[in-house]
mmCIF file of C-alpha atoms in Angstrom:
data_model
loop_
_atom_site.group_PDB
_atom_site.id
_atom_site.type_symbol
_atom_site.label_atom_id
_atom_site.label_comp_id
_atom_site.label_asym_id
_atom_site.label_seq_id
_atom_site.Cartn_x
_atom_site.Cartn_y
_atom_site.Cartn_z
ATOM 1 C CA UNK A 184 124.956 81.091 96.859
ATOM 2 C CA UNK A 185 123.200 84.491 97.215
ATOM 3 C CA UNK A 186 123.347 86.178 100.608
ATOM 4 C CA UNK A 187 121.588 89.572 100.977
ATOM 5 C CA UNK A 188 122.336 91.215 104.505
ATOM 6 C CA UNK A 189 120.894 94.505 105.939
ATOM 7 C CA UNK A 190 122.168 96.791 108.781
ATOM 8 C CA UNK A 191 120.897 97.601 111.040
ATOM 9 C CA UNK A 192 118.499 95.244 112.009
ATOM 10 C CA UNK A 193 116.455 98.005 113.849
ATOM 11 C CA UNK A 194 116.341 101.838 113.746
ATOM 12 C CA UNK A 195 114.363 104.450 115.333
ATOM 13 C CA UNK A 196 114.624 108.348 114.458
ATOM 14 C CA UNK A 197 112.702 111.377 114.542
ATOM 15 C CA UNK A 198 109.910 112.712 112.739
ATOM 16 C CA UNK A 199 111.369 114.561 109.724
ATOM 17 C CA UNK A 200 114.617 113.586 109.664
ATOM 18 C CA UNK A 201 116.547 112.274 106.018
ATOM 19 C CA UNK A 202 117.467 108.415 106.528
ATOM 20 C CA UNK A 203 119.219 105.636 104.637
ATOM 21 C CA UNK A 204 118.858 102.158 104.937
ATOM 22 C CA UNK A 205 121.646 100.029 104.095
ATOM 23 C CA UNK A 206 121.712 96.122 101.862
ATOM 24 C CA UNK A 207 124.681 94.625 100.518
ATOM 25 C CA UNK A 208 125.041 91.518 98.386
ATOM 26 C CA UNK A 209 127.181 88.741 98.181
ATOM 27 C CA UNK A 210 127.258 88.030 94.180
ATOM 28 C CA UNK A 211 127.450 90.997 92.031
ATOM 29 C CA UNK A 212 125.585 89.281 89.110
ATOM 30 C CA UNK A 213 122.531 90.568 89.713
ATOM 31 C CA UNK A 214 119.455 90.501 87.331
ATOM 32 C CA UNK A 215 117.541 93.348 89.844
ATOM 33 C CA UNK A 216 117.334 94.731 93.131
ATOM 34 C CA UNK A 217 114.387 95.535 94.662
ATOM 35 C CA UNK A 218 113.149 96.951 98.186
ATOM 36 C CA UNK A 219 109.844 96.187 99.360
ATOM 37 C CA UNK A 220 107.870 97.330 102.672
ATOM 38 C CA UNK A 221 106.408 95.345 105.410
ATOM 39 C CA UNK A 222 104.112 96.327 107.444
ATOM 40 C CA UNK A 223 102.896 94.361 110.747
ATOM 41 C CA UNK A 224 100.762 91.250 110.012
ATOM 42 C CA UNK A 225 100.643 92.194 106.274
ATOM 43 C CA UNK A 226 102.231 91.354 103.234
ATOM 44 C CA UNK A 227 105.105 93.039 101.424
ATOM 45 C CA UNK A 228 104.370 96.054 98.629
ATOM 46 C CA UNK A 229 107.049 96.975 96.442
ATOM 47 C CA UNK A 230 108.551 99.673 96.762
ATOM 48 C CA UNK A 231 111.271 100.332 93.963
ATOM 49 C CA UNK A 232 112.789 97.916 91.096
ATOM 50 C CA UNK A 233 116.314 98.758 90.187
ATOM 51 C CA UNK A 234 117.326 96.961 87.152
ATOM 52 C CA UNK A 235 121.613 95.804 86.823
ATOM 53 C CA UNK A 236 121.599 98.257 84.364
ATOM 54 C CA UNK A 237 120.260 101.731 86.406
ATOM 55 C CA UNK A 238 122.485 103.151 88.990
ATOM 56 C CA UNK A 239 119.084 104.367 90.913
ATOM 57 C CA UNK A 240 115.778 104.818 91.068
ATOM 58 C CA UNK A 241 113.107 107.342 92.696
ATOM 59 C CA UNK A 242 109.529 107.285 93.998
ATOM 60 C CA UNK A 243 108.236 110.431 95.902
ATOM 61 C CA UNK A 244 110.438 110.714 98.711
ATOM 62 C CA UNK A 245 112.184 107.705 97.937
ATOM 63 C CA UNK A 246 115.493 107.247 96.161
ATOM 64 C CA UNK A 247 117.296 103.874 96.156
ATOM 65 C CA UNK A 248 120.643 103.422 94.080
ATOM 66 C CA UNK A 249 122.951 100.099 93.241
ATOM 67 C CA UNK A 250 126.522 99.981 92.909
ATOM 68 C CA UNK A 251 126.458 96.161 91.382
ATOM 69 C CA UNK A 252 130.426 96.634 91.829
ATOM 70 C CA UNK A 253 130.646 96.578 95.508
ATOM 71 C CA UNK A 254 127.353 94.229 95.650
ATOM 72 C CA UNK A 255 125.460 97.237 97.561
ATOM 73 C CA UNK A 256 122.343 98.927 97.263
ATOM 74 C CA UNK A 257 120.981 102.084 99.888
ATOM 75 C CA UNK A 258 117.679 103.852 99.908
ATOM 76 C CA UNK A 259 117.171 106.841 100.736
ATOM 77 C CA UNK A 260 114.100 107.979 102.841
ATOM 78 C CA UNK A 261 113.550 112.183 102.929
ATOM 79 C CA UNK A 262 111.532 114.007 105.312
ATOM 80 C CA UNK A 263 110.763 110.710 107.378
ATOM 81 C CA UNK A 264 107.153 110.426 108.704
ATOM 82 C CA UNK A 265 105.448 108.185 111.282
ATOM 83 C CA UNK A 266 103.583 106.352 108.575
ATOM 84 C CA UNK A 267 106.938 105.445 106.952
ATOM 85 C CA UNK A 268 107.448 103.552 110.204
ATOM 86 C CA UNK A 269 107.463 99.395 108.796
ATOM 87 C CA UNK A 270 109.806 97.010 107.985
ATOM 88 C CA UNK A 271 111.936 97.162 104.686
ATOM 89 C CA UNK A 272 113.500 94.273 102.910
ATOM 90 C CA UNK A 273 115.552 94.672 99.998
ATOM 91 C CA UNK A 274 115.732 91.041 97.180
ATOM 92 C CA UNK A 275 117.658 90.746 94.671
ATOM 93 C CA UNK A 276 117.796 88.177 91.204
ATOM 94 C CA UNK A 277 119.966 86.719 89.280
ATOM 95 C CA UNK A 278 119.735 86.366 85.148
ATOM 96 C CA UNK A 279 119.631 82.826 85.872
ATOM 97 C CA UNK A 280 116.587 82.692 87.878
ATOM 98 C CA UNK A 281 114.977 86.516 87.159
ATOM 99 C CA UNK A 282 111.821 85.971 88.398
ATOM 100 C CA UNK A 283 113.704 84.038 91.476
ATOM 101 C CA UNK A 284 113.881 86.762 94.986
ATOM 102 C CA UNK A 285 116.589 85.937 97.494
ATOM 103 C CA UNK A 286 115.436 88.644 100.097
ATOM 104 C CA UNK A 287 117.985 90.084 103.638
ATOM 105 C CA UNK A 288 115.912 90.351 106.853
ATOM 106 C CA UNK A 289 115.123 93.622 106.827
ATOM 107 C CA UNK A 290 115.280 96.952 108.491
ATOM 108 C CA UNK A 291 112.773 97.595 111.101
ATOM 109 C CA UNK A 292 112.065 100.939 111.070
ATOM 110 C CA UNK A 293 110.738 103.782 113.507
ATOM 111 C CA UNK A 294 109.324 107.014 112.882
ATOM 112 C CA UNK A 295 108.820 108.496 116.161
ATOM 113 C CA UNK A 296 106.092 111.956 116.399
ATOM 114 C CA UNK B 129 91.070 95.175 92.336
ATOM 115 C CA UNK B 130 90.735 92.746 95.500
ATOM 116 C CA UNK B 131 94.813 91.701 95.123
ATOM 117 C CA UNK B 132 96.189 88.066 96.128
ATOM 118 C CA UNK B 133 93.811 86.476 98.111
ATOM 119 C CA UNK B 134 94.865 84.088 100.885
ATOM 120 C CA UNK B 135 92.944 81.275 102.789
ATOM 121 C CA UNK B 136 93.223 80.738 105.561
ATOM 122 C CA UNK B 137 93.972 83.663 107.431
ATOM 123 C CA UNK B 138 95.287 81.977 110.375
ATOM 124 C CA UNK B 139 95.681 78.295 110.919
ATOM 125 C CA UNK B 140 96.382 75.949 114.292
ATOM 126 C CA UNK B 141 96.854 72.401 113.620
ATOM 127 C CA UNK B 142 98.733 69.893 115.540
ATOM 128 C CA UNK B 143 101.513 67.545 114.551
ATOM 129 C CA UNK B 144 100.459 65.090 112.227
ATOM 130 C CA UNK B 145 97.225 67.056 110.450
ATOM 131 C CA UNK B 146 97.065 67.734 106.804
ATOM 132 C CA UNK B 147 97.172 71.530 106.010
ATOM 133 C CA UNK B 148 95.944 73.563 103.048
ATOM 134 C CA UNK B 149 96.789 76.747 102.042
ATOM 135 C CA UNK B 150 95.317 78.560 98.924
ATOM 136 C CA UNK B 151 96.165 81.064 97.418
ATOM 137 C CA UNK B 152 93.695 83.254 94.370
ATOM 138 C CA UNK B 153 96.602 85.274 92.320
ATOM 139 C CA UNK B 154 95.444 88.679 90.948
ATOM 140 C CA UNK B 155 93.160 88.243 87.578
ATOM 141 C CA UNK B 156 95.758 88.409 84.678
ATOM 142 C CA UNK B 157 98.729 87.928 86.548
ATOM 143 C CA UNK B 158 100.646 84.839 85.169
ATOM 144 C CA UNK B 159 103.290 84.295 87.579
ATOM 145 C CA UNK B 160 102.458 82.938 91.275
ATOM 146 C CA UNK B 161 104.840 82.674 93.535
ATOM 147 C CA UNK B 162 104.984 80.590 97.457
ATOM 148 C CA UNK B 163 106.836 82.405 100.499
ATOM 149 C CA UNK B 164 107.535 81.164 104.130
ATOM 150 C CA UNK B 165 108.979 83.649 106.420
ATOM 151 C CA UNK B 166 110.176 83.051 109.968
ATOM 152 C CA UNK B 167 111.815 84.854 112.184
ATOM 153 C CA UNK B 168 115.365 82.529 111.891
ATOM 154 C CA UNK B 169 115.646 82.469 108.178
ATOM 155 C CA UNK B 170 113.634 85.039 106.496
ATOM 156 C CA UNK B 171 111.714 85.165 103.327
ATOM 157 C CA UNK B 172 112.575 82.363 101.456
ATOM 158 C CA UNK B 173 110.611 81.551 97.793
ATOM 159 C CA UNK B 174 109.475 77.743 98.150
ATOM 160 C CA UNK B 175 108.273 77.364 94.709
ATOM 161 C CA UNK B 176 106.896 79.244 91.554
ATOM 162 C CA UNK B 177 104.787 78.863 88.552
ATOM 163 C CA UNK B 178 104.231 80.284 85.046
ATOM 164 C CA UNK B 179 101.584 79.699 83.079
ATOM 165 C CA UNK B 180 100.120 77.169 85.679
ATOM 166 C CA UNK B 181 103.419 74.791 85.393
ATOM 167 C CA UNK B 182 106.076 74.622 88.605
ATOM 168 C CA UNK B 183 109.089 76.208 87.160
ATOM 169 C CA UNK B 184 111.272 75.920 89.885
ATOM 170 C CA UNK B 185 110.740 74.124 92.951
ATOM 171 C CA UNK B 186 114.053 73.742 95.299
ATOM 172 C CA UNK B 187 113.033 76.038 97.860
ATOM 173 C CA UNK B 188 110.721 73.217 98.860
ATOM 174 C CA UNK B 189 111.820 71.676 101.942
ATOM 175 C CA UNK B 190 111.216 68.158 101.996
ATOM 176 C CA UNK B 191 108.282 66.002 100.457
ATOM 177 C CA UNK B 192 105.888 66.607 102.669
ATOM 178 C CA UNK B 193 105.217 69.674 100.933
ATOM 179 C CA UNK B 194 103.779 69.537 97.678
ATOM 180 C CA UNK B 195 101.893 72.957 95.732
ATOM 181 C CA UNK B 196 99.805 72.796 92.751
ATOM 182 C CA UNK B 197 98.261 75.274 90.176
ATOM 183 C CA UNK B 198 95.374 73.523 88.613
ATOM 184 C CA UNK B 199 94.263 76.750 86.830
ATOM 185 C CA UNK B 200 95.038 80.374 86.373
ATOM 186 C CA UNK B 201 93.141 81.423 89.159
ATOM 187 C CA UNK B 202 93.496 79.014 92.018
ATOM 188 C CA UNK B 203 96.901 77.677 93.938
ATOM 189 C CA UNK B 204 97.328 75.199 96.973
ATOM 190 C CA UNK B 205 99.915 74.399 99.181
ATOM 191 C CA UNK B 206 99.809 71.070 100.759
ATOM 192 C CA UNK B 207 101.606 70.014 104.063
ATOM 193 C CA UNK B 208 101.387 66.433 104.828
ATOM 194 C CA UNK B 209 101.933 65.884 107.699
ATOM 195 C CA UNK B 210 102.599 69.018 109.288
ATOM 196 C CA UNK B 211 105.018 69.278 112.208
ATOM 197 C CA UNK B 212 105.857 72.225 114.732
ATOM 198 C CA UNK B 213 108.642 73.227 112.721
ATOM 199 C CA UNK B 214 106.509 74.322 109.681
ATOM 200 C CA UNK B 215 105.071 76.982 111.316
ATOM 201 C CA UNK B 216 105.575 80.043 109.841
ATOM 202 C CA UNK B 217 103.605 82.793 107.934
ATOM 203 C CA UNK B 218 102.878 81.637 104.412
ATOM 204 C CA UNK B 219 102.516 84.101 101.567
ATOM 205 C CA UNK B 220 101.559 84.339 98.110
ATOM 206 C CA UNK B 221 102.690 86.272 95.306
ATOM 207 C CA UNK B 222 101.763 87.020 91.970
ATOM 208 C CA UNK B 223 102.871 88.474 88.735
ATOM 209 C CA UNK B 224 102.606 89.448 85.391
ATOM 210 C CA UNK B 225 105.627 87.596 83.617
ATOM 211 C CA UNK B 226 107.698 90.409 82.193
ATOM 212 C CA UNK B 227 111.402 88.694 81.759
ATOM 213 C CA UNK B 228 112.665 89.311 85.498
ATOM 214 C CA UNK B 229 111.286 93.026 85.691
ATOM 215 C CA UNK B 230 107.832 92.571 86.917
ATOM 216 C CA UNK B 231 106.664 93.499 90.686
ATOM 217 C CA UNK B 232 105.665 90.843 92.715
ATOM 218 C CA UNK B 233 101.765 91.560 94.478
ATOM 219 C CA UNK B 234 102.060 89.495 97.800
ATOM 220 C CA UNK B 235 98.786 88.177 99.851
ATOM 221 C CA UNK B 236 98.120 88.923 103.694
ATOM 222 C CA UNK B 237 100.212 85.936 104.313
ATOM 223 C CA UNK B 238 98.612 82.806 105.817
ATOM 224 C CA UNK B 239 99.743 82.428 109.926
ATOM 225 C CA UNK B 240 100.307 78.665 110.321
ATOM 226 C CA UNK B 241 100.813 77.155 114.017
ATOM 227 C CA UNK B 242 101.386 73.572 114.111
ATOM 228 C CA UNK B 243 101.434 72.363 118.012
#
């Protein structure tokens, strides 16, 4: 069975400062990856898809990679900003069940002014 | 676009009461998709749905749940009867079906207390 696990659980940095969350994975079969954002009493937007094929991926001052090998996955937040302060959660899928998301619990993240 | 809709917002029931949860996927989408998080376990996918037919439904846990797509626009989730245990925040998700690769579009989630 599946088992996606992120560390830290909690993590609180300056304004402007380069971060990486961390998610590792259990079963290296993987279909995808993706990592999504929560934010307090909302639902989750996605942030970046990674397919098993791509080693990473970018959007603005994201960057999020996958090394499928050693079941891992890190994205990379630049210039950090208050509003980047949320929860992130990263799922993956398997072939088997692609449209299937087994998600960790998430990085809560801090962006302090 | 108004995105997944969710109904109710917030619910309190006690022990015993039927709940509903509904869920209006994004117009198009043909993938919908039931969440419950909670603090101890997570995110977990209780059931999903192409095309309006359950496609896999072993995240559900136990009978007393039961979900239903009657048409491309309109999903329920049925708790019968609720106990404290189920509460949790409910979400919805939906998709357009594109072989594994597609982003999910969750709701505002649905805040279910059962006393």
């Amino acid at each position: 069975k599946q088992e996606v696990t992120q560390i830290p659980a909690a993590l609180s940095v300056p304004e402007g400062e380069n971060l990486v969350l961390n998610c590792s994975f259990t079963d290296s079969a993987i279909y995808n990856l993706q990592w999504f954002r929560q934010d307090p009493g909302k639902g989750l937007t996605s942030l970046l898809l990674i397919q098993s094929s791509q080693r990473e991926q970018t959007s603005g001052r994201l960057n999020a990679s996958l090394d499928k090998s050693s079941g891992r996955s890190t994205l990379y937040i630049a210039a950090s900003q208050p509003g980047d302060s949320a929860t992130y959660l990263c799922a993956v899928s398997d072939r088997q069940g692609a449209q299937k998301l087994v998600f960790g619990q998430g990085t809560r993240l801090t962006i302090n002014p | 676009d108004a995105g997944v809709i969710q109904s109710p917002r917030h619910e309190v029931t006690e022990m015993g009461q039927e709940v509903t949860l509904r869920c209006k996927p994004i117009s198009g989408h043909n993938s919908l998709f039931w969440y419950r998080q909670t603090m101890m376990r997570g995110l977990e996918l209780l059931i999903y749905f192409n095309n309006n037919v359950p496609i896999d439904d072993s995240g559900m846990p136990e009978d007393r749940f039961s979900a239903k797509m009657p048409n491309a626009s309109f999903s329920t989730l049925k708790i019968q009867p609720s106990e404290p245990r189920d509460s949790a925040v409910y979400f919805c998700a939906s998709s357009l079906r594109a072989g594994g690769q597609e982003t999910q579009y969750f709701g505002p989630g649905t805040r279910l207390l059962v006393l």
